[in-house]
PDB file of C-alpha atoms in Angstrom:
ATOM      1  CA  MET W   1     227.441 107.537 185.180  1.00  0.00           C
ATOM      2  CA  ALA W   2     225.657 104.883 183.126  1.00  0.00           C
ATOM      3  CA  VAL W   3     223.825 105.872 179.946  1.00  0.00           C
ATOM      4  CA  PHE W   4     220.704 104.056 181.170  1.00  0.00           C
ATOM      5  CA  ALA W   5     219.898 103.849 184.861  1.00  0.00           C
ATOM      6  CA  ASP W   6     217.594 100.864 184.483  1.00  0.00           C
ATOM      7  CA  GLN W   7     214.994  99.122 182.311  1.00  0.00           C
ATOM      8  CA  LEU W   8     212.572 102.066 182.602  1.00  0.00           C
ATOM      9  CA  ASP W   9     215.211 104.490 181.333  1.00  0.00           C
ATOM     10  CA  LEU W  10     215.937 102.149 178.404  1.00  0.00           C
ATOM     11  CA  ARG W  11     212.226 101.858 177.588  1.00  0.00           C
ATOM     12  CA  THR W  12     211.865 105.648 177.532  1.00  0.00           C
ATOM     13  CA  ALA W  13     214.820 105.961 175.137  1.00  0.00           C
ATOM     14  CA  VAL W  14     213.384 103.292 172.817  1.00  0.00           C
ATOM     15  CA  ILE W  15     209.980 105.054 172.766  1.00  0.00           C
ATOM     16  CA  GLU W  16     211.766 108.253 171.738  1.00  0.00           C
ATOM     17  CA  ALA W  17     213.837 106.404 169.125  1.00  0.00           C
ATOM     18  CA  VAL W  18     210.871 104.798 167.368  1.00  0.00           C
ATOM     19  CA  GLY W  19     208.581 107.779 167.942  1.00  0.00           C
ATOM     20  CA  SER W  20     205.664 105.781 169.310  1.00  0.00           C
ATOM     21  CA  THR W  21     204.271 105.226 172.801  1.00  0.00           C
ATOM     22  CA  SER W  22     202.337 102.205 171.495  1.00  0.00           C
ATOM     23  CA  ILE W  23     205.269  99.961 172.358  1.00  0.00           C
ATOM     24  CA  VAL W  24     204.600 100.417 176.089  1.00  0.00           C
ATOM     25  CA  ASP W  25     201.760  97.871 175.942  1.00  0.00           C
ATOM     26  CA  VAL W  26     204.001  95.224 174.380  1.00  0.00           C
ATOM     27  CA  TRP W  27     207.307  96.283 175.949  1.00  0.00           C
ATOM     28  CA  PRO W  28     207.819  93.107 178.050  1.00  0.00           C
ATOM     29  CA  ARG W  29     207.541  90.982 174.897  1.00  0.00           C
ATOM     30  CA  LEU W  30     209.817  93.288 172.872  1.00  0.00           C
ATOM     31  CA  LEU W  31     212.411  93.234 175.656  1.00  0.00           C
ATOM     32  CA  GLN W  32     212.275  89.434 175.755  1.00  0.00           C
ATOM     33  CA  PHE W  33     212.780  89.236 171.980  1.00  0.00           C
ATOM     34  CA  ALA W  34     215.723  91.625 172.305  1.00  0.00           C
ATOM     35  CA  GLU W  35     217.308  89.642 175.142  1.00  0.00           C
ATOM     36  CA  ASN W  36     216.891  86.400 173.170  1.00  0.00           C
ATOM     37  CA  GLU W  37     218.758  88.044 170.282  1.00  0.00           C
ATOM     38  CA  ILE W  38     221.440  89.313 172.650  1.00  0.00           C
ATOM     39  CA  ASN W  39     221.978  85.801 174.017  1.00  0.00           C
ATOM     40  CA  ARG W  40     222.217  84.371 170.496  1.00  0.00           C
ATOM     41  CA  LYS W  41     224.851  86.883 169.415  1.00  0.00           C
ATOM     42  CA  SER W  42     226.794  87.867 172.523  1.00  0.00           C
ATOM     43  CA  ARG W  43     229.890  85.957 173.627  1.00  0.00           C
ATOM     44  CA  ASN W  44     231.601  88.411 175.946  1.00  0.00           C
ATOM     45  CA  ARG W  45     234.348  87.909 178.512  1.00  0.00           C
ATOM     46  CA  GLN W  46     231.888  88.918 181.228  1.00  0.00           C
ATOM     47  CA  GLN W  47     229.705  85.925 180.343  1.00  0.00           C
ATOM     48  CA  ILE W  48     232.468  83.396 181.097  1.00  0.00           C
ATOM     49  CA  THR W  49     231.454  81.283 184.086  1.00  0.00           C
ATOM     50  CA  ALA W  50     233.141  78.340 185.829  1.00  0.00           C
ATOM     51  CA  VAL W  51     231.326  75.599 187.753  1.00  0.00           C
ATOM     52  CA  ASP W  52     231.780  71.981 188.780  1.00  0.00           C
ATOM     53  CA  LEU W  53     229.303  69.483 187.352  1.00  0.00           C
ATOM     54  CA  THR W  54     228.398  66.210 189.049  1.00  0.00           C
ATOM     55  CA  PHE W  55     228.109  63.240 186.683  1.00  0.00           C
ATOM     56  CA  THR W  56     226.109  60.124 187.438  1.00  0.00           C
ATOM     57  CA  SER W  57     226.491  57.191 185.045  1.00  0.00           C
ATOM     58  CA  GLY W  58     227.990  59.493 182.431  1.00  0.00           C
ATOM     59  CA  VAL W  59     225.386  62.283 182.543  1.00  0.00           C
ATOM     60  CA  ALA W  60     225.368  65.765 184.141  1.00  0.00           C
ATOM     61  CA  THR W  61     222.789  68.528 183.775  1.00  0.00           C
ATOM     62  CA  LEU W  62     224.080  71.751 182.268  1.00  0.00           C
ATOM     63  CA  PRO W  63     223.526  75.002 184.217  1.00  0.00           C
ATOM     64  CA  ALA W  64     220.213  76.773 183.513  1.00  0.00           C
ATOM     65  CA  ASP W  65     222.049  79.809 182.076  1.00  0.00           C
ATOM     66  CA  PHE W  66     224.285  77.717 179.761  1.00  0.00           C
ATOM     67  CA  LEU W  67     224.799  79.045 176.229  1.00  0.00           C
ATOM     68  CA  GLU W  68     228.023  77.533 174.913  1.00  0.00           C
ATOM     69  CA  MET W  69     230.844  75.343 176.227  1.00  0.00           C
ATOM     70  CA  ILE W  70     234.318  76.843 176.395  1.00  0.00           C
ATOM     71  CA  ASN W  71     236.168  74.010 178.164  1.00  0.00           C
ATOM     72  CA  LEU W  72     235.411  70.835 180.053  1.00  0.00           C
ATOM     73  CA  TYR W  73     238.445  69.750 182.042  1.00  0.00           C
ATOM     74  CA  TYR W  74     239.777  66.241 182.448  1.00  0.00           C
ATOM     75  CA  ASP W  75     241.311  66.967 185.833  1.00  0.00           C
ATOM     76  CA  GLY W  76     240.615  70.133 187.817  1.00  0.00           C
ATOM     77  CA  TYR W  77     241.217  73.140 185.568  1.00  0.00           C
ATOM     78  CA  GLY W  78     244.202  71.600 183.781  1.00  0.00           C
ATOM     79  CA  THR W  79     243.825  69.315 180.773  1.00  0.00           C
ATOM     80  CA  GLU W  80     240.945  70.048 178.431  1.00  0.00           C
ATOM     81  CA  MET W  81     238.726  67.224 177.234  1.00  0.00           C
ATOM     82  CA  VAL W  82     237.774  66.879 173.565  1.00  0.00           C
ATOM     83  CA  GLN W  83     234.212  67.493 172.413  1.00  0.00           C
ATOM     84  CA  ALA W  84     233.105  64.691 170.112  1.00  0.00           C
ATOM     85  CA  PRO W  85     229.915  63.744 168.271  1.00  0.00           C
ATOM     86  CA  LEU W  86     227.212  62.286 170.494  1.00  0.00           C
ATOM     87  CA  SER W  87     227.366  58.960 168.649  1.00  0.00           C
ATOM     88  CA  THR W  88     231.093  58.657 169.412  1.00  0.00           C
ATOM     89  CA  VAL W  89     230.681  59.390 173.123  1.00  0.00           C
ATOM     90  CA  LYS W  90     227.802  56.897 173.459  1.00  0.00           C
ATOM     91  CA  GLN W  91     229.890  54.021 172.075  1.00  0.00           C
ATOM     92  CA  THR W  92     230.924  51.568 174.739  1.00  0.00           C
ATOM     93  CA  TYR W  93     234.628  51.850 173.955  1.00  0.00           C
ATOM     94  CA  SER W  94     234.630  55.658 174.307  1.00  0.00           C
ATOM     95  CA  ASN W  95     236.978  56.779 177.072  1.00  0.00           C
ATOM     96  CA  TYR W  96     236.816  59.613 179.571  1.00  0.00           C
ATOM     97  CA  GLY W  97     238.766  61.959 177.267  1.00  0.00           C
ATOM     98  CA  PHE W  98     235.668  62.801 175.195  1.00  0.00           C
ATOM     99  CA  TYR W  99     232.398  64.527 175.962  1.00  0.00           C
ATOM    100  CA  ALA W 100     229.266  65.509 174.053  1.00  0.00           C
ATOM    101  CA  ILE W 101     226.354  67.824 174.666  1.00  0.00           C
ATOM    102  CA  ASP W 102     222.890  66.314 174.357  1.00  0.00           C
ATOM    103  CA  GLY W 103     220.115  68.866 174.864  1.00  0.00           C
ATOM    104  CA  THR W 104     220.462  70.180 178.411  1.00  0.00           C
ATOM    105  CA  SER W 105     222.951  67.498 179.457  1.00  0.00           C
ATOM    106  CA  VAL W 106     226.632  66.810 178.955  1.00  0.00           C
ATOM    107  CA  LEU W 107     227.783  63.194 178.541  1.00  0.00           C
ATOM    108  CA  ILE W 108     231.039  61.421 179.380  1.00  0.00           C
ATOM    109  CA  ASN W 109     230.477  57.748 178.711  1.00  0.00           C
ATOM    110  CA  GLY W 110     230.406  55.767 181.967  1.00  0.00           C
ATOM    111  CA  PHE W 111     231.903  58.510 184.136  1.00  0.00           C
ATOM    112  CA  THR W 112     230.684  59.153 187.677  1.00  0.00           C
ATOM    113  CA  GLY W 113     232.187  62.041 189.602  1.00  0.00           C
ATOM    114  CA  THR W 114     232.881  65.754 189.227  1.00  0.00           C
ATOM    115  CA  LYS W 115     234.312  67.709 186.301  1.00  0.00           C
ATOM    116  CA  ALA W 116     235.018  71.438 186.039  1.00  0.00           C
ATOM    117  CA  ILE W 117     233.634  73.415 183.116  1.00  0.00           C
ATOM    118  CA  GLU W 118     233.919  76.940 181.753  1.00  0.00           C
ATOM    119  CA  TYR W 119     231.058  78.204 179.625  1.00  0.00           C
ATOM    120  CA  TYR W 120     229.351  81.287 178.267  1.00  0.00           C
ATOM    121  CA  ALA W 121     226.338  82.122 180.448  1.00  0.00           C
ATOM    122  CA  LYS W 122     223.218  83.968 179.379  1.00  0.00           C
ATOM    123  CA  VAL W 123     223.154  87.691 180.047  1.00  0.00           C
ATOM    124  CA  PRO W 124     221.055  88.243 183.205  1.00  0.00           C
ATOM    125  CA  THR W 125     217.612  89.510 182.242  1.00  0.00           C
ATOM    126  CA  ILE W 126     216.395  92.959 183.209  1.00  0.00           C
ATOM    127  CA  SER W 127     212.761  92.031 182.604  1.00  0.00           C
ATOM    128  CA  ALA W 128     211.643  91.328 186.190  1.00  0.00           C
ATOM    129  CA  SER W 129     211.338  94.975 187.267  1.00  0.00           C
ATOM    130  CA  LEU W 130     211.457  98.419 185.668  1.00  0.00           C
ATOM    131  CA  THR W 131     214.335  99.223 188.029  1.00  0.00           C
ATOM    132  CA  ASP W 132     216.418  96.217 186.894  1.00  0.00           C
ATOM    133  CA  THR W 133     219.842  96.636 185.330  1.00  0.00           C
ATOM    134  CA  ASN W 134     222.771  94.340 184.531  1.00  0.00           C
ATOM    135  CA  TRP W 135     226.413  94.494 183.436  1.00  0.00           C
ATOM    136  CA  LEU W 136     225.501  94.624 179.726  1.00  0.00           C
ATOM    137  CA  LEU W 137     223.184  97.624 180.088  1.00  0.00           C
ATOM    138  CA  ALA W 138     225.916  99.407 182.060  1.00  0.00           C
ATOM    139  CA  ALA W 139     228.888  98.475 179.853  1.00  0.00           C
ATOM    140  CA  TYR W 140     227.306  98.293 176.385  1.00  0.00           C
ATOM    141  CA  PRO W 141     224.084 100.343 176.429  1.00  0.00           C
ATOM    142  CA  ASP W 142     224.165 100.628 172.621  1.00  0.00           C
ATOM    143  CA  VAL W 143     223.647  96.859 172.323  1.00  0.00           C
ATOM    144  CA  TYR W 144     220.439  97.008 174.374  1.00  0.00           C
ATOM    145  CA  MET W 145     219.273 100.255 172.783  1.00  0.00           C
ATOM    146  CA  ALA W 146     219.708  99.180 169.155  1.00  0.00           C
ATOM    147  CA  THR W 147     218.349  95.669 169.714  1.00  0.00           C
ATOM    148  CA  CYS W 148     215.253  96.915 171.559  1.00  0.00           C
ATOM    149  CA  ALA W 149     214.713  99.729 169.039  1.00  0.00           C
ATOM    150  CA  PHE W 150     214.882  97.171 166.224  1.00  0.00           C
ATOM    151  CA  GLU W 151     212.134  95.163 167.925  1.00  0.00           C
ATOM    152  CA  GLY W 152     210.120  98.354 168.519  1.00  0.00           C
ATOM    153  CA  ALA W 153     210.471  99.396 164.873  1.00  0.00           C
ATOM    154  CA  LYS W 154     209.223  95.994 163.746  1.00  0.00           C
ATOM    155  CA  HIS W 155     206.242  96.348 166.076  1.00  0.00           C
ATOM    156  CA  ILE W 156     205.208  99.708 164.607  1.00  0.00           C
ATOM    157  CA  LYS W 157     205.816  98.248 161.130  1.00  0.00           C
ATOM    158  CA  SER W 158     208.480 100.732 160.070  1.00  0.00           C
ATOM    159  CA  ALA W 159     210.803  98.932 157.667  1.00  0.00           C
ATOM    160  CA  GLU W 160     213.005 102.020 157.398  1.00  0.00           C
ATOM    161  CA  LEU W 161     213.561 102.303 161.167  1.00  0.00           C
ATOM    162  CA  ALA W 162     213.961  98.527 161.496  1.00  0.00           C
ATOM    163  CA  GLY W 163     216.710  98.600 158.876  1.00  0.00           C
ATOM    164  CA  ILE W 164     218.498 101.469 160.618  1.00  0.00           C
ATOM    165  CA  TYR W 165     218.382  99.830 164.054  1.00  0.00           C
ATOM    166  CA  GLU W 166     219.321  96.405 162.687  1.00  0.00           C
ATOM    167  CA  ARG W 167     222.509  97.916 161.243  1.00  0.00           C
ATOM    168  CA  MET W 168     223.144  99.771 164.493  1.00  0.00           C
ATOM    169  CA  ALA W 169     222.683  96.544 166.465  1.00  0.00           C
ATOM    170  CA  ASP W 170     225.073  94.659 164.183  1.00  0.00           C
ATOM    171  CA  ARG W 171     227.680  97.393 164.681  1.00  0.00           C
ATOM    172  CA  ALA W 172     227.142  97.394 168.454  1.00  0.00           C
ATOM    173  CA  PHE W 173     227.638  93.609 168.650  1.00  0.00           C
ATOM    174  CA  THR W 174     230.796  93.861 166.519  1.00  0.00           C
ATOM    175  CA  ASP W 175     232.231  96.646 168.672  1.00  0.00           C
ATOM    176  CA  MET W 176     231.431  94.710 171.847  1.00  0.00           C
ATOM    177  CA  LYS W 177     233.212  91.614 170.494  1.00  0.00           C
ATOM    178  CA  ILE W 178     236.274  93.649 169.538  1.00  0.00           C
ATOM    179  CA  ASP W 179     236.366  95.203 173.014  1.00  0.00           C
ATOM    180  CA  SER W 180     236.027  91.802 174.688  1.00  0.00           C
ATOM    181  CA  ASP W 181     238.718  90.211 172.490  1.00  0.00           C
ATOM    182  CA  ARG W 182     241.125  93.076 173.175  1.00  0.00           C
ATOM    183  CA  ALA W 183     240.636  92.691 176.913  1.00  0.00           C
ATOM    184  CA  ARG W 184     241.186  88.923 176.756  1.00  0.00           C
ATOM    185  CA  TYR W 185     243.961  88.605 174.181  1.00  0.00           C
ATOM    186  CA  SER W 186     245.852  91.906 173.907  1.00  0.00           C
ATOM    187  CA  GLN W 187     249.004  90.433 175.453  1.00  0.00           C
ATOM    188  CA  ALA W 188     248.576  86.865 174.204  1.00  0.00           C
ATOM    189  CA  ALA W 189     251.525  85.207 172.485  1.00  0.00           C
ATOM    190  CA  VAL W 190     251.488  82.378 169.969  1.00  0.00           C
ATOM    191  CA  ARG W 191     253.562  79.344 170.885  1.00  0.00           C
ATOM    192  CA  VAL W 192     254.326  76.544 168.474  1.00  0.00           C
ATOM    193  CA  ALA W 193     253.615  73.152 170.045  1.00  0.00           C
ATOM    194  CA  GLY W 194     256.155  70.396 169.729  1.00  0.00           C
ATOM    195  CA  CYS W 195     259.710  70.436 168.435  1.00  0.00           C
ATOM    196  CA  THR W 196     260.838  73.060 165.958  1.00  0.00           C
ATOM    197  CA  PRO W 197     263.790  72.761 163.583  1.00  0.00           C
TER     198      PRO W 197
END
């Protein structure tokens, strides 16, 4: 059973944590602030998404939920391309081995066609309905709880509570990262590239 059933359950817990029902009136805004913070700090294995982008004259639009590039592949999901400064990619002699991100677009100088990417996607919001939930609320309820309580404590102007929940949020993000890294790399092996003596 999940710690929080949905957004309403989370809101009730945050009200109890900060000891004030006054946050109900501003809850949608506090939740949005919290989710913005979550998207700035969270890079979890469950956020990894793969899509194909269509380039026209060297430009493709990034997905709406894009946070950070993991890989852009030269051919299928094989060889990774190299991210380079925008100025380098825009030079006429730049080849198809380099890409750059420019705002909400990704550039490969002169390329037209399809390339596969892997990226970190935003955590799906739970703000549309009080009955909304998502994978983060189910798997890491402490991240949502501490981040929302931090925003609630700031709203009621309690520096003491804000400090407590900020530290709790930092710990929750650290624990989530450790958990994600263990799941992704627990059996990974290091291989030396090239010839060895």
